Amino acid sequence: MPFRLKLQGSLWRDERVWRWVWQGLVLVLVIAGAIWLVDNLLYNLSQRGLSLTFDWLEQPAGFNIGESAIAYQTADSYARALVVGLVNSLRVIAIGLVLTTVVGTLAGVAAFSENWLLRQLSRGYVAVVRNTPLLLQLIVWYFPILLSLPAAQQPWHWLGSLYLSKQGIYVPWPQTPGWLVLVIAVAAVLFVSWLGRRRLRRDLRWFYGAIAAITILMLLTQLSWPQQIQPGQIRGGLRLSLEFTALLLGLVAYTGAFIAEIIRGGILSVPAGQWEAAAALGLTRGQTLWQIVVPQALRVIVPSLNSQYVGFAKNSSLAIAVGYPDLYATAQTTLNQTGRPVEVFAILMLTYLAINAVISLGMNGLQNRLQRRGGR
């Protein structure tokens, strides 16, 4: 009996046991709150003669979508229309994340340039864009800038390969075989990088350069160049609508300014002794930055980039301000026609949650890898 009392007393004072108890209580409260909210929602719907259903997704949408990356007709279902909006959103997010990373990195690194003008341009860009609302920037990009382009009959053109008009922006674009070349080249680079990590070859820079040169040459041979067949008609290349361009430019410029500050802060977090040691070894400022400082700063930069990437995905819903038919705009039209606010907003919330979860998982995986490798 004394042994049993002693055992009970030790469990009573065990901090780990209390941790589990409190976590269990919080979980029970969260589940109970969720059940209460759903029950009240269903009750309110039943009081109005409504029920929670998604059968309307199979009904014909009946509205047109101005821009679609996949086949769509007005006779298609609401589910198809929402998929079209989702694909349009993913186009902006995927392309924008790459471009905003490049813009932010260049602007952040330019803050440490020895060129006075370049430093001031970087600081001015960050100061202006960060302190201006994103919605206002989108409107400025669309109405005063892009809508001021000439008519389709007399487009601006540059070297016969870039056409700008109210009809859209036409740029060179690789044909289908070009994508295959790009995929093969990326796979080859990853394989060579794996070989380098396995230390089968120590110096593979020449091989990277050869692959890059061959890839560029093969892509150039597969490019489809836009050509003006007659006034108002351009054939070939890739057409970017003014709405897509305005949304992409606005989001990239806005998020790039925040990423520039993240890059600058990450570089400043590296001790100044690293710069001095690299200079003593005879490394140039550029070599020191990219080979010594930036790899160490990545451990500070990547966690903050995660929040900016997630913010980029959420801010893409402002596409409705410039008339781009993204997921939110398509869902808004669907809501107006079906009168199903609960179901439509549930689809929106779950979709954006899934997109942001994928981004966060990828960035967390990158952060864990950097921590294991010491930021190298």
mmCIF file of C-alpha atoms in Angstrom:
data_model
loop_
_atom_site.group_PDB
_atom_site.id
_atom_site.type_symbol
_atom_site.label_atom_id
_atom_site.label_comp_id
_atom_site.label_asym_id
_atom_site.label_seq_id
_atom_site.Cartn_x
_atom_site.Cartn_y
_atom_site.Cartn_z
ATOM 1 C CA MET A 1 0.000 0.000 0.000
ATOM 2 C CA PRO A 2 2.750 2.603 0.752
ATOM 3 C CA PHE A 3 4.378 1.743 -2.571
ATOM 4 C CA ARG A 4 1.088 2.387 -4.371
ATOM 5 C CA LEU A 5 0.649 5.761 -2.684
ATOM 6 C CA LYS A 6 4.209 6.705 -3.571
ATOM 7 C CA LEU A 7 3.619 5.766 -7.216
ATOM 8 C CA GLN A 8 0.433 7.796 -7.327
ATOM 9 C CA GLY A 9 2.180 10.762 -5.788
ATOM 10 C CA SER A 10 4.985 10.638 -8.330
ATOM 11 C CA LEU A 11 2.472 10.616 -11.202
ATOM 12 C CA TRP A 12 0.601 13.489 -9.579
ATOM 13 C CA ARG A 13 3.780 15.582 -9.579
ATOM 14 C CA ASP A 14 5.031 14.479 -13.004
ATOM 15 C CA GLU A 15 5.139 17.510 -15.279
ATOM 16 C CA ARG A 16 4.883 15.373 -18.433
ATOM 17 C CA VAL A 17 1.604 13.868 -17.244
ATOM 18 C CA TRP A 18 0.110 17.305 -16.649
ATOM 19 C CA ARG A 19 1.281 18.409 -20.077
ATOM 20 C CA TRP A 20 -0.651 15.588 -21.696
ATOM 21 C CA VAL A 21 -3.679 16.280 -19.504
ATOM 22 C CA TRP A 22 -3.844 19.952 -20.456
ATOM 23 C CA GLN A 23 -3.305 19.188 -24.136
ATOM 24 C CA GLY A 24 -6.104 16.638 -23.998
ATOM 25 C CA LEU A 25 -8.438 19.153 -22.361
ATOM 26 C CA VAL A 26 -7.653 21.802 -24.983
ATOM 27 C CA LEU A 27 -8.238 19.279 -27.774
ATOM 28 C CA VAL A 28 -11.598 18.293 -26.285
ATOM 29 C CA LEU A 29 -12.619 21.960 -26.024
ATOM 30 C CA VAL A 30 -11.606 22.641 -29.639
ATOM 31 C CA ILE A 31 -13.560 19.631 -30.918
ATOM 32 C CA ALA A 32 -16.572 20.582 -28.799
ATOM 33 C CA GLY A 33 -16.447 24.160 -30.117
ATOM 34 C CA ALA A 34 -16.246 22.931 -33.710
ATOM 35 C CA ILE A 35 -19.213 20.611 -33.191
ATOM 36 C CA TRP A 36 -21.191 23.474 -31.624
ATOM 37 C CA LEU A 37 -20.461 25.805 -34.545
ATOM 38 C CA VAL A 38 -21.411 23.210 -37.159
ATOM 39 C CA ASP A 39 -24.576 22.299 -35.257
ATOM 40 C CA ASN A 40 -25.639 25.951 -35.026
ATOM 41 C CA LEU A 41 -24.841 26.468 -38.704
ATOM 42 C CA LEU A 42 -26.998 23.521 -39.740
ATOM 43 C CA TYR A 43 -29.778 24.696 -37.437
ATOM 44 C CA ASN A 44 -29.771 28.221 -38.896
ATOM 45 C CA LEU A 45 -29.843 26.804 -42.421
ATOM 46 C CA SER A 46 -32.774 24.533 -41.560
ATOM 47 C CA GLN A 47 -34.683 27.499 -40.066
ATOM 48 C CA ARG A 48 -34.419 29.204 -43.464
ATOM 49 C CA GLY A 49 -35.450 26.092 -45.343
ATOM 50 C CA LEU A 50 -31.920 25.426 -46.601
ATOM 51 C CA SER A 51 -29.576 22.474 -46.288
ATOM 52 C CA LEU A 52 -25.825 22.027 -46.629
ATOM 53 C CA THR A 53 -25.335 20.453 -50.034
ATOM 54 C CA PHE A 54 -22.875 20.501 -52.902
ATOM 55 C CA ASP A 55 -25.197 19.138 -55.595
ATOM 56 C CA TRP A 56 -25.204 22.531 -57.298
ATOM 57 C CA LEU A 57 -21.577 21.951 -58.351
ATOM 58 C CA GLU A 58 -22.849 19.699 -61.159
ATOM 59 C CA GLN A 59 -25.276 22.284 -62.517
ATOM 60 C CA PRO A 60 -24.366 24.340 -65.635
ATOM 61 C CA ALA A 61 -22.535 27.529 -64.680
ATOM 62 C CA GLY A 62 -23.926 29.629 -67.519
ATOM 63 C CA PHE A 63 -21.364 32.435 -67.232
ATOM 64 C CA ASN A 64 -18.319 33.183 -69.296
ATOM 65 C CA ILE A 65 -14.723 33.335 -67.994
ATOM 66 C CA GLY A 66 -12.621 35.853 -69.863
ATOM 67 C CA GLU A 67 -9.329 33.978 -69.508
ATOM 68 C CA SER A 68 -8.855 30.259 -69.122
ATOM 69 C CA ALA A 69 -5.770 28.067 -69.227
ATOM 70 C CA ILE A 70 -7.932 24.966 -69.704
ATOM 71 C CA ALA A 71 -10.951 24.291 -71.893
ATOM 72 C CA TYR A 72 -14.156 25.861 -70.606
ATOM 73 C CA GLN A 73 -17.605 26.629 -71.997
ATOM 74 C CA THR A 74 -20.594 28.332 -70.445
ATOM 75 C CA ALA A 75 -22.462 25.016 -70.470
ATOM 76 C CA ASP A 76 -19.856 23.463 -68.157
ATOM 77 C CA SER A 77 -20.604 22.895 -64.486
ATOM 78 C CA TYR A 78 -19.864 25.174 -61.576
ATOM 79 C CA ALA A 79 -17.199 22.692 -60.488
ATOM 80 C CA ARG A 80 -15.456 23.142 -63.831
ATOM 81 C CA ALA A 81 -15.671 26.926 -63.509
ATOM 82 C CA LEU A 82 -14.091 26.810 -60.051
ATOM 83 C CA VAL A 83 -11.317 24.572 -61.375
ATOM 84 C CA VAL A 84 -10.649 27.125 -64.125
ATOM 85 C CA GLY A 85 -10.394 29.859 -61.483
ATOM 86 C CA LEU A 86 -8.072 27.688 -59.403
ATOM 87 C CA VAL A 87 -5.772 27.065 -62.377
ATOM 88 C CA ASN A 88 -5.683 30.800 -63.095
ATOM 89 C CA SER A 89 -4.723 31.466 -59.478
ATOM 90 C CA LEU A 90 -2.033 28.795 -59.526
ATOM 91 C CA ARG A 91 -0.538 30.337 -62.690
ATOM 92 C CA VAL A 92 -0.093 33.663 -60.919
ATOM 93 C CA ILE A 93 1.188 32.070 -57.718
ATOM 94 C CA ALA A 94 3.696 29.724 -59.375
ATOM 95 C CA ILE A 95 5.166 32.320 -61.735
ATOM 96 C CA GLY A 96 4.967 35.085 -59.161
ATOM 97 C CA LEU A 97 6.837 33.214 -56.432
ATOM 98 C CA VAL A 98 9.793 32.709 -58.754
ATOM 99 C CA LEU A 99 9.830 36.301 -60.020
ATOM 100 C CA THR A 100 9.325 37.901 -56.614
ATOM 101 C CA THR A 101 12.206 35.831 -55.205
ATOM 102 C CA VAL A 102 14.479 37.054 -57.990
ATOM 103 C CA VAL A 103 13.364 40.694 -57.599
ATOM 104 C CA GLY A 104 13.623 40.624 -53.813
ATOM 105 C CA THR A 105 17.032 38.969 -53.849
ATOM 106 C CA LEU A 106 18.454 41.447 -56.348
ATOM 107 C CA ALA A 107 17.022 44.424 -54.446
ATOM 108 C CA GLY A 108 18.256 43.078 -51.114
ATOM 109 C CA VAL A 109 21.757 42.400 -52.395
ATOM 110 C CA ALA A 110 21.841 45.791 -54.150
ATOM 111 C CA ALA A 111 21.588 47.428 -50.727
ATOM 112 C CA PHE A 112 25.182 46.282 -50.133
ATOM 113 C CA SER A 113 26.517 47.378 -53.498
ATOM 114 C CA GLU A 114 29.515 49.678 -53.676
ATOM 115 C CA ASN A 115 27.645 51.693 -56.304
ATOM 116 C CA TRP A 116 25.938 54.634 -54.560
ATOM 117 C CA LEU A 117 23.162 54.968 -57.156
ATOM 118 C CA LEU A 118 22.291 51.277 -57.006
ATOM 119 C CA ARG A 119 22.073 51.381 -53.214
ATOM 120 C CA GLN A 120 19.768 54.401 -53.281
ATOM 121 C CA LEU A 121 17.534 52.852 -55.944
ATOM 122 C CA SER A 122 17.179 49.728 -53.830
ATOM 123 C CA ARG A 123 16.309 51.688 -50.700
ATOM 124 C CA GLY A 124 13.898 53.943 -52.576
ATOM 125 C CA TYR A 125 12.115 50.997 -54.149
ATOM 126 C CA VAL A 126 11.688 49.272 -50.790
ATOM 127 C CA ALA A 127 10.568 52.455 -49.015
ATOM 128 C CA VAL A 128 7.943 53.395 -51.626
ATOM 129 C CA VAL A 129 6.469 49.962 -52.274
ATOM 130 C CA ARG A 130 6.330 48.777 -48.652
ATOM 131 C CA ASN A 131 4.472 51.901 -47.542
ATOM 132 C CA THR A 132 1.853 51.849 -50.301
ATOM 133 C CA PRO A 133 -1.280 49.646 -50.157
ATOM 134 C CA LEU A 134 -1.192 46.671 -52.496
ATOM 135 C CA LEU A 135 -4.675 47.381 -53.822
ATOM 136 C CA LEU A 136 -3.601 50.877 -54.847
ATOM 137 C CA GLN A 137 -0.526 49.478 -56.610
ATOM 138 C CA LEU A 138 -2.646 46.996 -58.571
ATOM 139 C CA ILE A 139 -4.965 49.771 -59.715
ATOM 140 C CA VAL A 140 -2.009 51.940 -60.760
ATOM 141 C CA TRP A 141 -0.441 49.111 -62.744
ATOM 142 C CA TYR A 142 -3.697 48.362 -64.534
ATOM 143 C CA PHE A 143 -5.477 51.648 -65.231
ATOM 144 C CA PRO A 144 -2.842 54.397 -65.697
ATOM 145 C CA ILE A 145 -0.067 52.164 -67.066
ATOM 146 C CA LEU A 146 -1.309 49.120 -68.967
ATOM 147 C CA LEU A 147 -4.568 50.604 -70.212
ATOM 148 C CA SER A 148 -2.558 53.484 -71.681
ATOM 149 C CA LEU A 149 -0.988 51.107 -74.208
ATOM 150 C CA PRO A 150 -1.855 51.769 -77.871
ATOM 151 C CA ALA A 151 -4.685 50.071 -79.733
ATOM 152 C CA ALA A 152 -4.244 46.592 -81.163
ATOM 153 C CA GLN A 153 -3.888 47.983 -84.703
ATOM 154 C CA GLN A 154 -0.739 49.921 -83.792
ATOM 155 C CA PRO A 155 1.077 47.991 -81.031
ATOM 156 C CA TRP A 156 4.388 48.930 -79.560
ATOM 157 C CA HIS A 157 7.011 46.425 -80.605
ATOM 158 C CA TRP A 158 10.626 45.803 -79.747
ATOM 159 C CA LEU A 159 12.994 43.982 -82.123
ATOM 160 C CA GLY A 160 10.015 42.272 -83.664
ATOM 161 C CA SER A 161 9.783 39.883 -80.702
ATOM 162 C CA LEU A 162 7.766 41.784 -78.107
ATOM 163 C CA TYR A 163 4.376 43.380 -78.838
ATOM 164 C CA LEU A 164 2.417 45.529 -76.385
ATOM 165 C CA SER A 165 -1.100 46.833 -76.938
ATOM 166 C CA LYS A 166 -4.522 46.903 -75.310
ATOM 167 C CA GLN A 167 -5.039 43.463 -76.803
ATOM 168 C CA GLY A 168 -2.303 42.065 -74.557
ATOM 169 C CA ILE A 169 1.423 41.495 -74.340
ATOM 170 C CA TYR A 170 2.975 38.977 -76.732
ATOM 171 C CA VAL A 171 6.331 37.427 -75.795
ATOM 172 C CA PRO A 172 8.423 34.588 -77.266
ATOM 173 C CA TRP A 173 7.562 31.223 -75.761
ATOM 174 C CA PRO A 174 8.941 27.691 -76.201
ATOM 175 C CA GLN A 175 6.812 25.184 -78.032
ATOM 176 C CA THR A 176 5.949 21.800 -76.567
ATOM 177 C CA PRO A 177 9.334 20.146 -77.409
ATOM 178 C CA GLY A 178 11.062 23.041 -75.670
ATOM 179 C CA TRP A 179 9.515 22.068 -72.366
ATOM 180 C CA LEU A 180 10.856 18.544 -72.802
ATOM 181 C CA VAL A 181 14.343 19.940 -73.360
ATOM 182 C CA LEU A 182 14.035 22.065 -70.212
ATOM 183 C CA VAL A 183 12.867 19.111 -68.098
ATOM 184 C CA ILE A 184 15.741 16.935 -69.328
ATOM 185 C CA ALA A 185 18.249 19.710 -68.608
ATOM 186 C CA VAL A 186 16.948 20.231 -65.073
ATOM 187 C CA ALA A 187 17.066 16.476 -64.433
ATOM 188 C CA ALA A 188 20.672 16.391 -65.681
ATOM 189 C CA VAL A 189 21.664 19.272 -63.395
ATOM 190 C CA LEU A 190 20.067 17.581 -60.387
ATOM 191 C CA PHE A 191 21.850 14.322 -61.219
ATOM 192 C CA VAL A 192 25.207 16.070 -61.514
ATOM 193 C CA SER A 193 24.531 17.898 -58.238
ATOM 194 C CA TRP A 194 23.884 14.524 -56.606
ATOM 195 C CA LEU A 195 27.155 13.235 -57.997
ATOM 196 C CA GLY A 196 28.904 16.249 -56.509
ATOM 197 C CA ARG A 197 27.424 15.536 -53.097
ATOM 198 C CA ARG A 198 28.611 11.966 -53.409
ATOM 199 C CA ARG A 199 32.095 13.386 -54.113
ATOM 200 C CA LEU A 200 32.513 11.393 -57.294
ATOM 201 C CA ARG A 201 33.611 14.625 -58.943
ATOM 202 C CA ARG A 202 34.824 17.683 -57.061
ATOM 203 C CA ASP A 203 34.837 20.338 -59.747
ATOM 204 C CA LEU A 204 31.734 20.196 -61.952
ATOM 205 C CA ARG A 205 31.295 23.874 -62.765
ATOM 206 C CA TRP A 206 32.337 23.352 -66.361
ATOM 207 C CA PHE A 207 29.667 20.673 -66.712
ATOM 208 C CA TYR A 208 26.988 22.976 -65.304
ATOM 209 C CA GLY A 209 28.047 25.648 -67.775
ATOM 210 C CA ALA A 210 27.911 23.225 -70.692
ATOM 211 C CA ILE A 211 24.433 22.039 -69.730
ATOM 212 C CA ALA A 212 23.217 25.639 -69.344
ATOM 213 C CA ALA A 213 24.639 26.637 -72.735
ATOM 214 C CA ILE A 214 23.144 23.627 -74.510
ATOM 215 C CA THR A 215 19.784 24.193 -72.824
ATOM 216 C CA ILE A 216 19.678 27.848 -73.855
ATOM 217 C CA LEU A 217 20.612 27.042 -77.453
ATOM 218 C CA MET A 218 18.005 24.275 -77.729
ATOM 219 C CA LEU A 219 15.301 26.445 -76.172
ATOM 220 C CA LEU A 220 16.090 29.256 -78.603
ATOM 221 C CA THR A 221 15.587 26.867 -81.511
ATOM 222 C CA GLN A 222 12.212 25.832 -80.038
ATOM 223 C CA LEU A 223 10.923 29.347 -79.349
ATOM 224 C CA SER A 224 7.736 30.516 -81.007
ATOM 225 C CA TRP A 225 8.194 34.184 -81.968
ATOM 226 C CA PRO A 226 5.171 36.511 -82.190
ATOM 227 C CA GLN A 227 4.593 38.060 -85.603
ATOM 228 C CA GLN A 228 2.124 40.690 -86.713
ATOM 229 C CA ILE A 229 0.232 39.137 -89.620
ATOM 230 C CA GLN A 230 -1.992 42.160 -90.173
ATOM 231 C CA PRO A 231 -3.112 45.176 -88.130
ATOM 232 C CA GLY A 232 -4.753 43.929 -84.976
ATOM 233 C CA GLN A 233 -3.721 40.286 -85.487
ATOM 234 C CA ILE A 234 -0.575 38.747 -83.981
ATOM 235 C CA ARG A 235 0.305 35.103 -84.372
ATOM 236 C CA GLY A 236 2.779 32.998 -82.396
ATOM 237 C CA GLY A 237 4.409 33.457 -79.021
ATOM 238 C CA LEU A 238 2.532 33.686 -75.760
ATOM 239 C CA ARG A 239 -0.202 36.235 -75.084
ATOM 240 C CA LEU A 240 -0.371 37.732 -71.592
ATOM 241 C CA SER A 241 -3.605 39.559 -70.862
ATOM 242 C CA LEU A 242 -3.420 43.024 -69.316
ATOM 243 C CA GLU A 243 -5.295 41.750 -66.260
ATOM 244 C CA PHE A 244 -2.851 38.904 -65.682
ATOM 245 C CA THR A 245 0.118 41.217 -66.263
ATOM 246 C CA ALA A 246 -1.167 43.887 -63.875
ATOM 247 C CA LEU A 247 -1.814 41.348 -61.127
ATOM 248 C CA LEU A 248 1.552 39.670 -61.606
ATOM 249 C CA LEU A 249 3.529 42.937 -61.693
ATOM 250 C CA GLY A 250 1.732 44.321 -58.666
ATOM 251 C CA LEU A 251 2.193 41.217 -56.532
ATOM 252 C CA VAL A 252 5.821 40.723 -57.568
ATOM 253 C CA ALA A 253 6.778 44.349 -56.932
ATOM 254 C CA TYR A 254 4.943 44.452 -53.580
ATOM 255 C CA THR A 255 6.186 41.145 -52.166
ATOM 256 C CA GLY A 256 9.648 41.678 -53.650
ATOM 257 C CA ALA A 257 10.104 44.776 -51.482
ATOM 258 C CA PHE A 258 9.458 42.774 -48.317
ATOM 259 C CA ILE A 259 11.724 39.967 -49.474
ATOM 260 C CA ALA A 260 14.444 42.554 -50.151
ATOM 261 C CA GLU A 261 14.329 43.605 -46.505
ATOM 262 C CA ILE A 262 14.420 39.959 -45.425
ATOM 263 C CA ILE A 263 17.500 39.371 -47.575
ATOM 264 C CA ARG A 264 19.143 42.522 -46.236
ATOM 265 C CA GLY A 265 18.414 41.565 -42.632
ATOM 266 C CA GLY A 266 19.703 38.034 -43.186
ATOM 267 C CA ILE A 267 22.966 39.328 -44.638
ATOM 268 C CA LEU A 268 23.377 41.757 -41.739
ATOM 269 C CA SER A 269 22.922 38.867 -39.289
ATOM 270 C CA VAL A 270 26.191 37.317 -40.473
ATOM 271 C CA PRO A 271 29.099 38.556 -38.297
ATOM 272 C CA ALA A 272 31.299 41.211 -39.866
ATOM 273 C CA GLY A 273 34.289 38.981 -39.155
ATOM 274 C CA GLN A 274 33.214 36.758 -42.038
ATOM 275 C CA TRP A 275 33.672 39.660 -44.475
ATOM 276 C CA GLU A 276 37.059 40.485 -42.986
ATOM 277 C CA ALA A 277 38.263 36.894 -43.091
ATOM 278 C CA ALA A 278 37.172 36.528 -46.734
ATOM 279 C CA ALA A 279 38.947 39.763 -47.645
ATOM 280 C CA ALA A 280 42.095 38.488 -45.945
ATOM 281 C CA LEU A 281 41.918 35.379 -48.140
ATOM 282 C CA GLY A 282 41.766 37.564 -51.242
ATOM 283 C CA LEU A 283 38.121 36.977 -52.144
ATOM 284 C CA THR A 284 36.253 39.744 -53.942
ATOM 285 C CA ARG A 285 33.179 41.350 -52.445
ATOM 286 C CA GLY A 286 30.914 39.404 -54.805
ATOM 287 C CA GLN A 287 32.598 36.100 -54.006
ATOM 288 C CA THR A 288 32.359 36.823 -50.304
ATOM 289 C CA LEU A 289 28.665 37.651 -50.594
ATOM 290 C CA TRP A 290 27.543 34.633 -52.601
ATOM 291 C CA GLN A 291 29.977 31.988 -51.325
ATOM 292 C CA ILE A 292 30.416 32.943 -47.667
ATOM 293 C CA VAL A 293 27.687 35.271 -46.415
ATOM 294 C CA VAL A 294 24.502 34.238 -48.239
ATOM 295 C CA PRO A 295 24.805 30.493 -47.411
ATOM 296 C CA GLN A 296 25.024 31.396 -43.713
ATOM 297 C CA ALA A 297 22.225 33.951 -43.962
ATOM 298 C CA LEU A 298 19.827 31.419 -45.484
ATOM 299 C CA ARG A 299 19.071 29.979 -42.051
ATOM 300 C CA VAL A 300 17.677 33.391 -41.071
ATOM 301 C CA ILE A 301 16.117 34.212 -44.439
ATOM 302 C CA VAL A 302 14.119 31.054 -45.185
ATOM 303 C CA PRO A 303 11.691 31.161 -42.188
ATOM 304 C CA SER A 304 10.690 34.733 -43.059
ATOM 305 C CA LEU A 305 10.341 33.868 -46.739
ATOM 306 C CA ASN A 306 7.727 31.304 -45.779
ATOM 307 C CA SER A 307 5.368 33.981 -44.470
ATOM 308 C CA GLN A 308 5.916 36.152 -47.548
ATOM 309 C CA TYR A 309 5.177 33.284 -49.921
ATOM 310 C CA VAL A 310 1.996 32.454 -48.024
ATOM 311 C CA GLY A 311 1.042 36.129 -48.089
ATOM 312 C CA PHE A 312 1.650 36.210 -51.841
ATOM 313 C CA ALA A 313 -0.778 33.322 -52.349
ATOM 314 C CA LYS A 314 -3.452 34.996 -50.224
ATOM 315 C CA ASN A 315 -2.960 38.422 -51.798
ATOM 316 C CA SER A 316 -3.565 36.912 -55.226
ATOM 317 C CA SER A 317 -7.275 36.994 -54.342
ATOM 318 C CA LEU A 318 -7.126 40.767 -55.014
ATOM 319 C CA ALA A 319 -7.213 39.846 -58.706
ATOM 320 C CA ILE A 320 -10.853 40.858 -58.681
ATOM 321 C CA ALA A 321 -9.707 44.503 -58.512
ATOM 322 C CA VAL A 322 -8.198 44.307 -62.016
ATOM 323 C CA GLY A 323 -10.742 41.913 -63.507
ATOM 324 C CA TYR A 324 -8.573 38.807 -63.610
ATOM 325 C CA PRO A 325 -10.760 35.669 -63.261
ATOM 326 C CA ASP A 326 -8.960 33.900 -60.447
ATOM 327 C CA LEU A 327 -10.477 31.473 -57.950
ATOM 328 C CA TYR A 328 -11.984 34.194 -55.743
ATOM 329 C CA ALA A 329 -13.546 36.091 -58.666
ATOM 330 C CA THR A 330 -15.014 32.880 -60.090
ATOM 331 C CA ALA A 331 -16.330 31.878 -56.675
ATOM 332 C CA GLN A 332 -17.918 35.318 -56.265
ATOM 333 C CA THR A 333 -19.840 34.909 -59.512
ATOM 334 C CA THR A 334 -20.819 31.387 -58.476
ATOM 335 C CA LEU A 335 -22.091 32.696 -55.147
ATOM 336 C CA ASN A 336 -24.197 35.401 -56.801
ATOM 337 C CA GLN A 337 -25.873 32.849 -59.065
ATOM 338 C CA THR A 338 -26.353 29.933 -56.677
ATOM 339 C CA GLY A 339 -26.993 31.745 -53.411
ATOM 340 C CA ARG A 340 -24.815 29.225 -51.548
ATOM 341 C CA PRO A 341 -22.529 31.380 -49.383
ATOM 342 C CA VAL A 342 -21.621 28.711 -46.831
ATOM 343 C CA GLU A 343 -20.595 26.088 -49.365
ATOM 344 C CA VAL A 344 -18.759 28.549 -51.642
ATOM 345 C CA PHE A 345 -16.767 30.113 -48.819
ATOM 346 C CA ALA A 346 -15.996 26.676 -47.399
ATOM 347 C CA ILE A 347 -14.518 25.681 -50.769
ATOM 348 C CA LEU A 348 -12.519 28.915 -50.881
ATOM 349 C CA MET A 349 -11.154 28.501 -47.364
ATOM 350 C CA LEU A 350 -10.164 24.872 -47.851
ATOM 351 C CA THR A 351 -8.539 25.588 -51.222
ATOM 352 C CA TYR A 352 -6.418 28.490 -49.984
ATOM 353 C CA LEU A 353 -5.592 26.500 -46.867
ATOM 354 C CA ALA A 354 -4.350 23.609 -49.021
ATOM 355 C CA ILE A 355 -2.253 25.928 -51.223
ATOM 356 C CA ASN A 356 -0.642 27.596 -48.228
ATOM 357 C CA ALA A 357 -0.087 24.241 -46.531
ATOM 358 C CA VAL A 358 1.860 23.005 -49.568
ATOM 359 C CA ILE A 359 3.981 26.187 -49.576
ATOM 360 C CA SER A 360 4.648 25.917 -45.842
ATOM 361 C CA LEU A 361 5.567 22.234 -46.057
ATOM 362 C CA GLY A 362 8.042 22.959 -48.833
ATOM 363 C CA MET A 363 9.649 25.861 -47.002
ATOM 364 C CA ASN A 364 9.775 23.959 -43.697
ATOM 365 C CA GLY A 365 11.467 21.071 -45.478
ATOM 366 C CA LEU A 366 14.028 23.482 -46.942
ATOM 367 C CA GLN A 367 14.617 25.030 -43.525
ATOM 368 C CA ASN A 368 15.153 21.644 -41.890
ATOM 369 C CA ARG A 369 17.609 20.689 -44.615
ATOM 370 C CA LEU A 370 19.569 23.920 -44.138
ATOM 371 C CA GLN A 371 19.737 23.353 -40.394
ATOM 372 C CA ARG A 372 21.024 19.815 -40.844
ATOM 373 C CA ARG A 373 23.674 20.955 -43.320
ATOM 374 C CA GLY A 374 24.671 24.006 -41.317
ATOM 375 C CA GLY A 375 23.290 26.453 -43.908
ATOM 376 C CA ARG A 376 25.590 25.175 -46.684
#
